[in-house]
Short mmCIF file of C-alpha atoms in Angstrom, two decimals:
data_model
loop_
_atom_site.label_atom_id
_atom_site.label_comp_id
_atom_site.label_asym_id
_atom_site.label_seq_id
_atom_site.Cartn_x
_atom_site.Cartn_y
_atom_site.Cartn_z
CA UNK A 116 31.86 67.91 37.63
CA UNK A 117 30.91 64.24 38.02
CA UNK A 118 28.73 62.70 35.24
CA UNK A 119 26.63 59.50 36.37
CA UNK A 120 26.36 57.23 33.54
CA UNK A 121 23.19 55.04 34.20
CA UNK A 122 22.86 51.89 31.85
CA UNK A 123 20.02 50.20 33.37
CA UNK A 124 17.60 48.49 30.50
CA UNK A 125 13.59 48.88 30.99
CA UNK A 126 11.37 45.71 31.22
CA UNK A 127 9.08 45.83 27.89
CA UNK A 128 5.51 48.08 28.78
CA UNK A 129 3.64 44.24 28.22
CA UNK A 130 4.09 40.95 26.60
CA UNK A 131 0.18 40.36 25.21
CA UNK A 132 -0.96 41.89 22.39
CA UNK A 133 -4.42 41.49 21.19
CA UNK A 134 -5.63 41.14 17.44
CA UNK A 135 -9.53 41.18 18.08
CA UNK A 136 -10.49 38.50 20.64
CA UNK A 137 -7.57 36.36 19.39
CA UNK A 138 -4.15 37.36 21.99
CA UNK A 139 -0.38 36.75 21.25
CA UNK A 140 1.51 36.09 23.69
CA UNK A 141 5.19 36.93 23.09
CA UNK A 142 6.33 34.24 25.39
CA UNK A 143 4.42 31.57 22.99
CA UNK A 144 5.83 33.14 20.03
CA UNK A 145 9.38 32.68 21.36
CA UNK A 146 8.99 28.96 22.53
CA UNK A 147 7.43 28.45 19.00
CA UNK A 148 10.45 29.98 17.52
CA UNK A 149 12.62 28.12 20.00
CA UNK A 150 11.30 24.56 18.27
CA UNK A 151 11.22 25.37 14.71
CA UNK A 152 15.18 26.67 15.21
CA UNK A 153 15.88 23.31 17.12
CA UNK A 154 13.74 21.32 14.52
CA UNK A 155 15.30 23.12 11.45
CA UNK A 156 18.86 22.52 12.42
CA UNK A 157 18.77 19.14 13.76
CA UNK A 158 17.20 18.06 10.83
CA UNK A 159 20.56 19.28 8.79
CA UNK A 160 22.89 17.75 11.55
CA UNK A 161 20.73 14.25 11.15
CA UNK A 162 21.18 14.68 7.57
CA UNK A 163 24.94 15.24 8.43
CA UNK A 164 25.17 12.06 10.29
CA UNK A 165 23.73 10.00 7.38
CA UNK A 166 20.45 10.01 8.38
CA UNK A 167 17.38 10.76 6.53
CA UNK A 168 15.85 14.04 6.05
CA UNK A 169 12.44 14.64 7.50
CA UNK A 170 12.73 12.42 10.41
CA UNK A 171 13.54 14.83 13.12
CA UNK A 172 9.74 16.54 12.27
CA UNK A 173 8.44 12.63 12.42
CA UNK A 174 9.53 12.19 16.22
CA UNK A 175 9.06 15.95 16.98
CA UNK A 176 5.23 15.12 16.51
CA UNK A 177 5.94 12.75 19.77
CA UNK A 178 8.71 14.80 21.52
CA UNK A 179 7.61 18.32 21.70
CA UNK A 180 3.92 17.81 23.10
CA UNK A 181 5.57 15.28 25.62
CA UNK A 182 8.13 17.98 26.77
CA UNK A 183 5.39 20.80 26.84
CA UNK A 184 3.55 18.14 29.44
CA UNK A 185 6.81 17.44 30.97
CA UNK A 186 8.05 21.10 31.41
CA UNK A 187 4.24 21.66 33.07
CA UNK A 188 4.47 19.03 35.49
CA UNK A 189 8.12 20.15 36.53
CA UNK A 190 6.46 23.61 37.09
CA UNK A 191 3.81 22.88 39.25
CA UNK A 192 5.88 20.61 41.08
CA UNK A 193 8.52 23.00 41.97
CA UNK A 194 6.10 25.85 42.49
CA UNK A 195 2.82 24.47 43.38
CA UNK A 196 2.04 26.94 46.41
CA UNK A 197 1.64 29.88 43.52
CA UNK A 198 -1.73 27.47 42.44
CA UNK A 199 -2.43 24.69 45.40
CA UNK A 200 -1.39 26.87 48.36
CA UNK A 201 -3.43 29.15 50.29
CA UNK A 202 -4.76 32.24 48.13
CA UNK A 203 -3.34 30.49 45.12
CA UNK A 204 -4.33 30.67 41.55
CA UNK A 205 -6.26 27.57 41.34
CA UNK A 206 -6.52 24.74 39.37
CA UNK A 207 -7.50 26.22 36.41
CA UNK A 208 -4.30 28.67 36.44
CA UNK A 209 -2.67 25.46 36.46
CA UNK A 210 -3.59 24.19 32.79
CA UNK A 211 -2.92 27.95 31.63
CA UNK A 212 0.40 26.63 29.82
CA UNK A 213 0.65 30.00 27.47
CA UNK A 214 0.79 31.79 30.94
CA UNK A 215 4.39 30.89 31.01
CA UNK A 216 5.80 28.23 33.59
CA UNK A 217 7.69 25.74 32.41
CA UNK A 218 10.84 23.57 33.75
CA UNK A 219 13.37 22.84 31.62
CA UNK A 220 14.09 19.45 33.64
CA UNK A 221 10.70 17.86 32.96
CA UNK A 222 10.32 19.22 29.41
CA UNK A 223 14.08 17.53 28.65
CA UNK A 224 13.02 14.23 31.04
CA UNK A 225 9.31 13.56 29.22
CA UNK A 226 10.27 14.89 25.87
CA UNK A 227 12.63 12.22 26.14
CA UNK A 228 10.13 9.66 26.40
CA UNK A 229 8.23 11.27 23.97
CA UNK A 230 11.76 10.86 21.48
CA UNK A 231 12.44 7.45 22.72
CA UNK A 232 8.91 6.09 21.66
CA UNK A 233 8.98 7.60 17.92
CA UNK A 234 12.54 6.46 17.49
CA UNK A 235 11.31 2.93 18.85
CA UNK A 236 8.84 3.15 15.80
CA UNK A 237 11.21 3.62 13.56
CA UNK A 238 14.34 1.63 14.05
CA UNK A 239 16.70 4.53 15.31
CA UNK A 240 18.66 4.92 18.33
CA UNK A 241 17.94 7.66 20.50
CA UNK A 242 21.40 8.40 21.68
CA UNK A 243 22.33 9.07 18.03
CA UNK A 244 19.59 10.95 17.96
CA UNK A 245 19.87 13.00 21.49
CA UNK A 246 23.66 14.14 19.87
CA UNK A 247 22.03 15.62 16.49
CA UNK A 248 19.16 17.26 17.90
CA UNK A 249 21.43 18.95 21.65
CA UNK A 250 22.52 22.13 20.10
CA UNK A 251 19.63 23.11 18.68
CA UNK A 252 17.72 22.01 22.16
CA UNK A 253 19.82 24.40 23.78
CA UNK A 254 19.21 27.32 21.31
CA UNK A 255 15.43 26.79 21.53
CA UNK A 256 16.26 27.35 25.40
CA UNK A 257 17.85 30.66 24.79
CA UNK A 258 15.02 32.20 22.54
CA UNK A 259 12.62 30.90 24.62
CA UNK A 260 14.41 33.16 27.74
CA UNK A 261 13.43 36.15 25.40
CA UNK A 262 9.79 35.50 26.42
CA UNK A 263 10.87 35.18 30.20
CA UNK A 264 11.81 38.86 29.32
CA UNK A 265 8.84 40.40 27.93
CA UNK A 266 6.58 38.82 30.53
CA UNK A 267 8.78 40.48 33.22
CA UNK A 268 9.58 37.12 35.10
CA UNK A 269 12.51 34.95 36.36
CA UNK A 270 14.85 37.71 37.55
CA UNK A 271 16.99 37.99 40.26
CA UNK A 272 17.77 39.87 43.25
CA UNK A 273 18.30 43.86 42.83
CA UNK A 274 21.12 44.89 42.29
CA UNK A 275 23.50 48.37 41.29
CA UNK A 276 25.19 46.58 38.62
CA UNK A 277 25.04 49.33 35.62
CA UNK A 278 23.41 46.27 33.05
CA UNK A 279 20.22 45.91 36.29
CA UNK A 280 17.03 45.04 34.55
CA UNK A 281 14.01 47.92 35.61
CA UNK A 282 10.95 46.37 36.48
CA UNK A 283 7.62 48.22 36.10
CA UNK A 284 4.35 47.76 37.59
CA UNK A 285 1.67 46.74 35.34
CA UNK A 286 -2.55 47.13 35.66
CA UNK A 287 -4.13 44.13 33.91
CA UNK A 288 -7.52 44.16 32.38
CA UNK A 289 -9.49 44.45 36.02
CA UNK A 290 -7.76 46.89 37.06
CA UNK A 291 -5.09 44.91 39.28
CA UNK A 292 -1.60 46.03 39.43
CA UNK A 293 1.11 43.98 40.20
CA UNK A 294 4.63 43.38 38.84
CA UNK A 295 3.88 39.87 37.93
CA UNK A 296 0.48 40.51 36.17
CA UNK A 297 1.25 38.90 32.61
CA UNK A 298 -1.53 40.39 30.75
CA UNK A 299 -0.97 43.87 32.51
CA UNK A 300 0.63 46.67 30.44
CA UNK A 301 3.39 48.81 32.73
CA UNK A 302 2.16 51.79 34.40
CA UNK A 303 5.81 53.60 34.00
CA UNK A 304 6.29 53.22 37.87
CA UNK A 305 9.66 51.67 38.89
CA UNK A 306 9.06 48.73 41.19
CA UNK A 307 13.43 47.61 41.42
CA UNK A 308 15.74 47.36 39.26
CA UNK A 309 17.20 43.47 39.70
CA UNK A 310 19.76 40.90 37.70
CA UNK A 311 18.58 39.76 35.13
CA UNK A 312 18.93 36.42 35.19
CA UNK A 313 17.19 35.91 31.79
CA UNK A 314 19.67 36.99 30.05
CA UNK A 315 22.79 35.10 31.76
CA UNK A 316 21.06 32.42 31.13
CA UNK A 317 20.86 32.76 27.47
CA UNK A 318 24.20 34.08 26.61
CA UNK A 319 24.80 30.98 28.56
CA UNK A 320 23.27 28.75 26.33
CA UNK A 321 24.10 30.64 23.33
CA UNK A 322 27.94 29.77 24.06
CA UNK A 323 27.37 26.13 25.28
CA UNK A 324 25.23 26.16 22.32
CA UNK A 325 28.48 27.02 20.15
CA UNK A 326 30.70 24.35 22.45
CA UNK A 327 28.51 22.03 21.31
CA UNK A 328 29.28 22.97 18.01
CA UNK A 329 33.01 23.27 18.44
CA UNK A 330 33.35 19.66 19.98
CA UNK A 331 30.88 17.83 17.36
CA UNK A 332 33.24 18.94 14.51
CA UNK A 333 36.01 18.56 16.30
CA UNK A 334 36.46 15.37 18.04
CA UNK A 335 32.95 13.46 15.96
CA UNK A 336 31.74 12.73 19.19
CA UNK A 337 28.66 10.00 19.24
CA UNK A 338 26.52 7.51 20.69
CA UNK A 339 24.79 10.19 23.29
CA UNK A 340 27.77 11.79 25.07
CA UNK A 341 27.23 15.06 23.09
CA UNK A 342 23.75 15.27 24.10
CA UNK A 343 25.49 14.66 28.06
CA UNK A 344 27.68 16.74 27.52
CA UNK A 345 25.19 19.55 26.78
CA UNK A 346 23.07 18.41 29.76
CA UNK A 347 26.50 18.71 31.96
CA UNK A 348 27.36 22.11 30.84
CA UNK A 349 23.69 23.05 30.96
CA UNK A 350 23.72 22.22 34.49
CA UNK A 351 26.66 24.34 35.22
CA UNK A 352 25.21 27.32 34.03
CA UNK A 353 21.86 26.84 35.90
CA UNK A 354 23.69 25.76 39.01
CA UNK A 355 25.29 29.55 38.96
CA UNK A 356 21.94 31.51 38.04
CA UNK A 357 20.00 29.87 40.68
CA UNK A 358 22.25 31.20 43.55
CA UNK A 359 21.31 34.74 41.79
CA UNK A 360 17.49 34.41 41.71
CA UNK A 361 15.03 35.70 44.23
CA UNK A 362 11.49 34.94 43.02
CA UNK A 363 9.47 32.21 44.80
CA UNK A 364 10.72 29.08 44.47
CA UNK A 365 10.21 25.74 46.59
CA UNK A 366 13.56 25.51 49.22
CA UNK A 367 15.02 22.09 50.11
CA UNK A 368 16.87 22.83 53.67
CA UNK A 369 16.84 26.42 52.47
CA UNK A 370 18.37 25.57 48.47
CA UNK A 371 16.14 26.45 46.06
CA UNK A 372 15.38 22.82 44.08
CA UNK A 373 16.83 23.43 41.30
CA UNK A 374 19.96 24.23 42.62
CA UNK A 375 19.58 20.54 43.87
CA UNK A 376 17.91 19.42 40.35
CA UNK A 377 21.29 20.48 38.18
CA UNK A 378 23.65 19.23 40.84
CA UNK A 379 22.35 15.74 40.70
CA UNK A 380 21.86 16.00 37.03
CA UNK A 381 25.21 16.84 36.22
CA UNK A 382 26.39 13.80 38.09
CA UNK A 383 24.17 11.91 36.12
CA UNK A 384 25.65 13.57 32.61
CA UNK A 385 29.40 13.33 33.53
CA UNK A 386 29.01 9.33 34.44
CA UNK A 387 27.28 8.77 31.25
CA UNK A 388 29.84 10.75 29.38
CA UNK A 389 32.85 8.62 30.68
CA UNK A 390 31.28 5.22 30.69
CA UNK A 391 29.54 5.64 26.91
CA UNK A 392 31.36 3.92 23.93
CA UNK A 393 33.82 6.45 21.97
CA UNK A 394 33.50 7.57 18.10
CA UNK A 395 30.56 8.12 16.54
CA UNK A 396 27.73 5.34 14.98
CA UNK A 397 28.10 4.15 11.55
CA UNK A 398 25.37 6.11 9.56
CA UNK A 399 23.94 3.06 8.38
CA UNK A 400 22.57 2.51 11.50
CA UNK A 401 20.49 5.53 11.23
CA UNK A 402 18.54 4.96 7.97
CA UNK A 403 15.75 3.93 10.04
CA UNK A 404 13.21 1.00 9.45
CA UNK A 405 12.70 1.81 6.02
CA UNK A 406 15.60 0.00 4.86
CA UNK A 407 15.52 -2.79 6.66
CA UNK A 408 11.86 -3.16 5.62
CA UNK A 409 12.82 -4.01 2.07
CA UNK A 410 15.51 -6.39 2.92
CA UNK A 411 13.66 -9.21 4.19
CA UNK A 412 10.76 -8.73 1.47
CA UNK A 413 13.77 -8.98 -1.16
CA UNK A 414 15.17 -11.82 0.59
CA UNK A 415 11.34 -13.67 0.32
CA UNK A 416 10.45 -12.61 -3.34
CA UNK A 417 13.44 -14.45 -4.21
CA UNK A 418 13.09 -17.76 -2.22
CA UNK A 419 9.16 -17.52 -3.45
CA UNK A 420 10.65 -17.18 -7.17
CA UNK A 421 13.18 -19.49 -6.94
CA UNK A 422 11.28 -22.97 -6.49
CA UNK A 423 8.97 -20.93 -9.92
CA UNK A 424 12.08 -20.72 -11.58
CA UNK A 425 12.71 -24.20 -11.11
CA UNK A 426 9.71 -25.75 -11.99
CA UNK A 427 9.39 -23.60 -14.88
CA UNK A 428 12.71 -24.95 -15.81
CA UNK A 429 11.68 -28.88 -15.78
CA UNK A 430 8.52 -28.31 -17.60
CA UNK A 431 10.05 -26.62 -20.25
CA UNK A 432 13.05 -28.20 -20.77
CA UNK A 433 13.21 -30.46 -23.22
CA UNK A 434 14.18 -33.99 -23.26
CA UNK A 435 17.24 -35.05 -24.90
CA UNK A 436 19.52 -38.26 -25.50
CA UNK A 437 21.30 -37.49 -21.79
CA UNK A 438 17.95 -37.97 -20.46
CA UNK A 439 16.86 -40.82 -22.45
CA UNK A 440 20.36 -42.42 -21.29
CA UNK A 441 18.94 -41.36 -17.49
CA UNK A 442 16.16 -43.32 -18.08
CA UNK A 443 17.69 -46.08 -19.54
CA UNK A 444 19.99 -46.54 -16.82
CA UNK A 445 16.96 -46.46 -14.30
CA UNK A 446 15.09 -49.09 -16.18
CA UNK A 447 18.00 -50.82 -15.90
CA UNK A 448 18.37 -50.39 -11.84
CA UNK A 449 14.77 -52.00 -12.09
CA UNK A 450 15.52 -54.75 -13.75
CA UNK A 451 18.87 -55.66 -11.92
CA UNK A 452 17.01 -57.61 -9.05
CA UNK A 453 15.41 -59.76 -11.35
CA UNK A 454 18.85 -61.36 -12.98
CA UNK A 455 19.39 -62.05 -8.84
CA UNK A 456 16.17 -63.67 -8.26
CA UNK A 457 16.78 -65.77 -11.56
CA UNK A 458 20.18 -67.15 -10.10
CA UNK A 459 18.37 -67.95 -6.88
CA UNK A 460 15.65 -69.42 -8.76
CA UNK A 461 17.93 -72.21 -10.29
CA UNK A 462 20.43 -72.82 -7.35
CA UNK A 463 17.08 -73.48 -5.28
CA UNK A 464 15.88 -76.05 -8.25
CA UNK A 465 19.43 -77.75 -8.28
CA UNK A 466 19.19 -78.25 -4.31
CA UNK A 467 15.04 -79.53 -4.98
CA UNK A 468 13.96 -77.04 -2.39
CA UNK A 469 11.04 -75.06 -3.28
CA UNK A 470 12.41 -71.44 -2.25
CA UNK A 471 12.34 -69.61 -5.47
CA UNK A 472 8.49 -68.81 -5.12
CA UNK A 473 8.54 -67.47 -2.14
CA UNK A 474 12.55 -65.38 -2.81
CA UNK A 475 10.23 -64.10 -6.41
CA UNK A 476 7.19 -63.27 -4.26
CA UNK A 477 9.49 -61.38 -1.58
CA UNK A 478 11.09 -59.30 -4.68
CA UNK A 479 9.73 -56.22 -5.56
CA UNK A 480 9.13 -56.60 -9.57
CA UNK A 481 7.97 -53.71 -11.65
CA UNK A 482 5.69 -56.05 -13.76
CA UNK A 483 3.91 -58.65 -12.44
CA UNK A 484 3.76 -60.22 -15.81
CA UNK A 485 7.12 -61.80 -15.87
CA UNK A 486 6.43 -62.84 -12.26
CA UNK A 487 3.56 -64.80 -13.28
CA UNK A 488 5.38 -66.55 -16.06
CA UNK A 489 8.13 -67.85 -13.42
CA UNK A 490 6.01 -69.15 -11.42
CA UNK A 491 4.26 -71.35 -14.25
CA UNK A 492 7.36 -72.05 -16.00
CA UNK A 493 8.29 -74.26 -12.82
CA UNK A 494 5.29 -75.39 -11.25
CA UNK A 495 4.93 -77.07 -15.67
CA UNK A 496 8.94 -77.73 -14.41
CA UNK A 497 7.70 -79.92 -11.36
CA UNK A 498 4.91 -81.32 -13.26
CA UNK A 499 6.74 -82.83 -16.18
CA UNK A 500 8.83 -84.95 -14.31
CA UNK A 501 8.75 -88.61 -15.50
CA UNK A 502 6.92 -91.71 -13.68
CA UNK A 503 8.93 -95.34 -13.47
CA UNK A 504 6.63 -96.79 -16.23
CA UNK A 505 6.68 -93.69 -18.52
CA UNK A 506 9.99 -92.34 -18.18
CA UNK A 507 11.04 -92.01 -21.75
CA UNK A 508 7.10 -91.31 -23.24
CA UNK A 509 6.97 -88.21 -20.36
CA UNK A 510 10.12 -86.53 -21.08
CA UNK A 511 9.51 -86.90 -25.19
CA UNK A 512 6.19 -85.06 -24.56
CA UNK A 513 6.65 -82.86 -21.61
CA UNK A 514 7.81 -80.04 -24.26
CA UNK A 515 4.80 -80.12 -26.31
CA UNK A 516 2.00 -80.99 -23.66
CA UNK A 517 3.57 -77.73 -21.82
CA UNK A 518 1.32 -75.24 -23.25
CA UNK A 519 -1.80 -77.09 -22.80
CA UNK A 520 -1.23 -78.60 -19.11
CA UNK A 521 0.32 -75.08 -17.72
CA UNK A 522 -3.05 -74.44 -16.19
CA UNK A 523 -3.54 -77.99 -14.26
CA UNK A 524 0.02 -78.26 -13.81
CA UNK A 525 -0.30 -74.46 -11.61
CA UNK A 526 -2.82 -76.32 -9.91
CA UNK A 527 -1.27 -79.50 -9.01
CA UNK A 528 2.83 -78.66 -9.14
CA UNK A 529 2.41 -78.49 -4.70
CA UNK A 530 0.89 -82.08 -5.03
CA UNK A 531 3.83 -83.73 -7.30
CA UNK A 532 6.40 -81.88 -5.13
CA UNK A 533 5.07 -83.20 -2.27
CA UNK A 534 4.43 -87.03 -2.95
CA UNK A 535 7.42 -88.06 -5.50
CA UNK A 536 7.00 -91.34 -6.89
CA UNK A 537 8.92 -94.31 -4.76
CA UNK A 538 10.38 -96.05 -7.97
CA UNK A 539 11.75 -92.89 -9.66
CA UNK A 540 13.68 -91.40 -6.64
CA UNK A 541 16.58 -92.17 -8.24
CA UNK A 542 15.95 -91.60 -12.06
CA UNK A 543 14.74 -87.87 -10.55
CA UNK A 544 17.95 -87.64 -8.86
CA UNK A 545 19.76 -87.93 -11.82
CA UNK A 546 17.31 -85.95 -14.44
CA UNK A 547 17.08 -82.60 -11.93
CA UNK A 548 20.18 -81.15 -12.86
CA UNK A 549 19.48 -81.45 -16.38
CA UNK A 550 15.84 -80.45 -16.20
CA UNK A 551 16.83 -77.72 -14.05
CA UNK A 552 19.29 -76.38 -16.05
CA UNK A 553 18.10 -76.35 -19.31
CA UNK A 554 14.50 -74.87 -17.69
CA UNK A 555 16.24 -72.30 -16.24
CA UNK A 556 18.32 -71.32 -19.67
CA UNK A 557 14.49 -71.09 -20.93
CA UNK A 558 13.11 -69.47 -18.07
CA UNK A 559 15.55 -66.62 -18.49
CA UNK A 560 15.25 -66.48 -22.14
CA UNK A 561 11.05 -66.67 -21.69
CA UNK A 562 10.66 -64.73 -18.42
CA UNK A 563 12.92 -61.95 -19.13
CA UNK A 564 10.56 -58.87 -18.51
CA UNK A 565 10.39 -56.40 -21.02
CA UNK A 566 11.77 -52.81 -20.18
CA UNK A 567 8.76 -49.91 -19.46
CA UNK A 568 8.32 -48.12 -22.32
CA UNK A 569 9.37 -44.16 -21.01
CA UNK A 570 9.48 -43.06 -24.48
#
């Protein structure tokens, strides 16, 4: 007696279930749980990495509704006869996301972009990134084949293998029955019994999802190759259920595209994989923009306070006897180039040349009193000079008629240089020195100017 043991598994009766006008869709539940399971655990890896919690959800508002765009466009792309061909659904069918039909290629390629834009924003690399966030990718993959399964799609050829998948015929809401009719519920007629592809695929993901794992911990693997090296093995996997599939599908000289799509990929992946720098990034590299946000506004809050500091620091300092000594010594700088211009002064008066005025009017003097008195004390020099007939009555007075005639002789001392007396060249001669020196011994004792008062 022969016992026939048969393990085929049924197809579930539908995948729509309505609460009121409002329907849920199984296959939108399970992409939905796909992403928070991705989200959930690469925000703990990221965290692991020394990045900052939360920031997986911040570019996940950017990532996920590019990849739902991107997995469309793949979709219709690959299979636009089932819309834009002849008896198609239509355009409309083609914005019917929550219908199922989505490519993994385009959701990973513009989700991608999405990722690379937030992580622009914020100051973090997206290989880093692509390595935290690849496991859980590929686990949101293998839920999301659960909803492949209750809408009754994406098998493969029939087969006799004992683990075949039954697939039922199902009446939708008008009445129509087909096997692919997603709102239908099954009739209980057999239509095949097939591979089911589904589910290779996500054990497949579910142990390249624990590779990933494996090789993270393992060998701290970084700066994008684990993210290529999910894409690679990804590939390999998809490469093998595409040769088992039998659903309609857009043929490149008779190869289903995607067969061509992971082939080309996983060229892509491997290169990257060799040519990318070893290790793994130094988590301070990951902290985002937030850090280095407060650096520079540190770094100018103290330059601002420092030149505050400083003039707080003069005005309230006080002054004490190094500073009066400071002074002193500046006053002193001052008055250095007048002791010069007094030398001058009375070599230029021993050599009866007329220089001195213009060497004092060419020095810079910080009072123009003593100046002033210089220039009087020899023009009433010039002017008190003896005649022949009045030598000795001119030089008894000069001294005290000084005073009185230093107004006329400022006047007239360019007159007396210029036309000396004939008969008294050579008494001059031989009073100049004399004159000269003893009115320079006064002028330096008179002219002397005073030091500024910085007291």
């Amino acid at each position: 007696m022969t016992t026939t043991v048969i393990a085929y598994f049924p197809s579930p009766p539908q995948g729509v279930w309505h609460l009121g006008p409002i329907p849920l869709r199984a296959y939108a539940l399970f992409i939905i749980l796909g992403i928070i399971a991705a989200l959930l655990i690469g925000d703990r890896r990221w965290a692991a990495r020394g990045g900052e919690r939360g920031v997986i959800y911040d570019i996940a508002l950017w990532a996920v509704p590019f990849g739902l765009i991107g997995g469309r466009l793949y979709h219709l792309a690959t299979d636009w006869r089932t819309y834009f061909g002849e008896g198609g659904a239509g355009p409309i069918a083609a914005l019917r996301i929550w219908d199922g039909g989505l490519g993994i290629w385009g959701a990973v390629a513009l989700g991608g972009v999405g990722a690379w834009i937030a992580c622009r924003r914020r100051g973090i690399p997206l290989p880093a990134f692509g390595d935290a966030i690849a496991p859980g990718i590929v686990l949101a993959q293998a839920i999301g084949r659960i909803g492949n399964y209750f809408n009754q799609e994406l098998f493969g050829r029939e087969t006799t293998m004992p683990w075949g998948l039954e697939i039922f015929y199902r009446r939708d809401p008008a009445g129509f029955v087909d096997v692919h009719s997603l709102d239908g519920v099954s009739t209980g007629q057999l239509a095949m019994v097939v591979q089911p592809t589904f589910l290779y695929e996500l054990l497949w993901n579910l142990l390249v999802f624990a590779i990933l794992i494996f090789l993270d911990r393992r060998y701290t693997i970084g700066h994008g190759r684990l993210f290529a090296a999910y894409v690679a093995l990804y590939c390999v996997g998809r490469f093998c259920v595409e040769l088992l599939r039998d659903d309609t599908a857009t043929h490149v000289a008779g190869i289903r595209v995607n067969s061509f799509t992971s082939t080309f990929v996983f060229i892509g992946a491997v290169v990257y994989l060799i040519l990318a720098p070893k290790g793994r990034e130094d988590p301070a590299t990951l902290s985002g923009s937030a850090a280095e946000l407060l650096e520079p506004d540190s770094i100018d809050d103290a330059d601002d306070a420092a030149p505050e500091t400083t003039a707080a620091a003069e005005t309230t300092s006080p002054v004490g006897p190094d500073d009066e000594d400071a002074k002193k010594a500046d006053t002193a700088a001052v008055d250095e180039p007048d002791v010069e211009a007094e030398a001058v002064a009375a070599e230029a008066d021993a050599a009866e040349v007329d220089a001195p005025e213009v060497e004092m009017a060419a020095t810079p003097e910080p009072d123009d009193a003593p100046a002033k008195d210089e220039a009087t004390a020899e023009s009433a020099e010039d002017d008190a000079e003896p005649s022949a007939d009045d030598d000795d009555e001119e030089t008894d007075a000069a001294p005290d008629d000084a005073p009185e005639a230093k107004d006329e002789a400022t006047a007239e001392s360019a007159e007396d240089d210029a036309e000396p007396s004939a008969d008294d060249d050579d008494e001059e001669t031989d009073a100049a020195p004399d004159v000269a020196h003893d009115d320079s011994d006064a002028e330096t004792t008179e002219s002397s100017p005073s030091k500024p008062d910085h007291d």
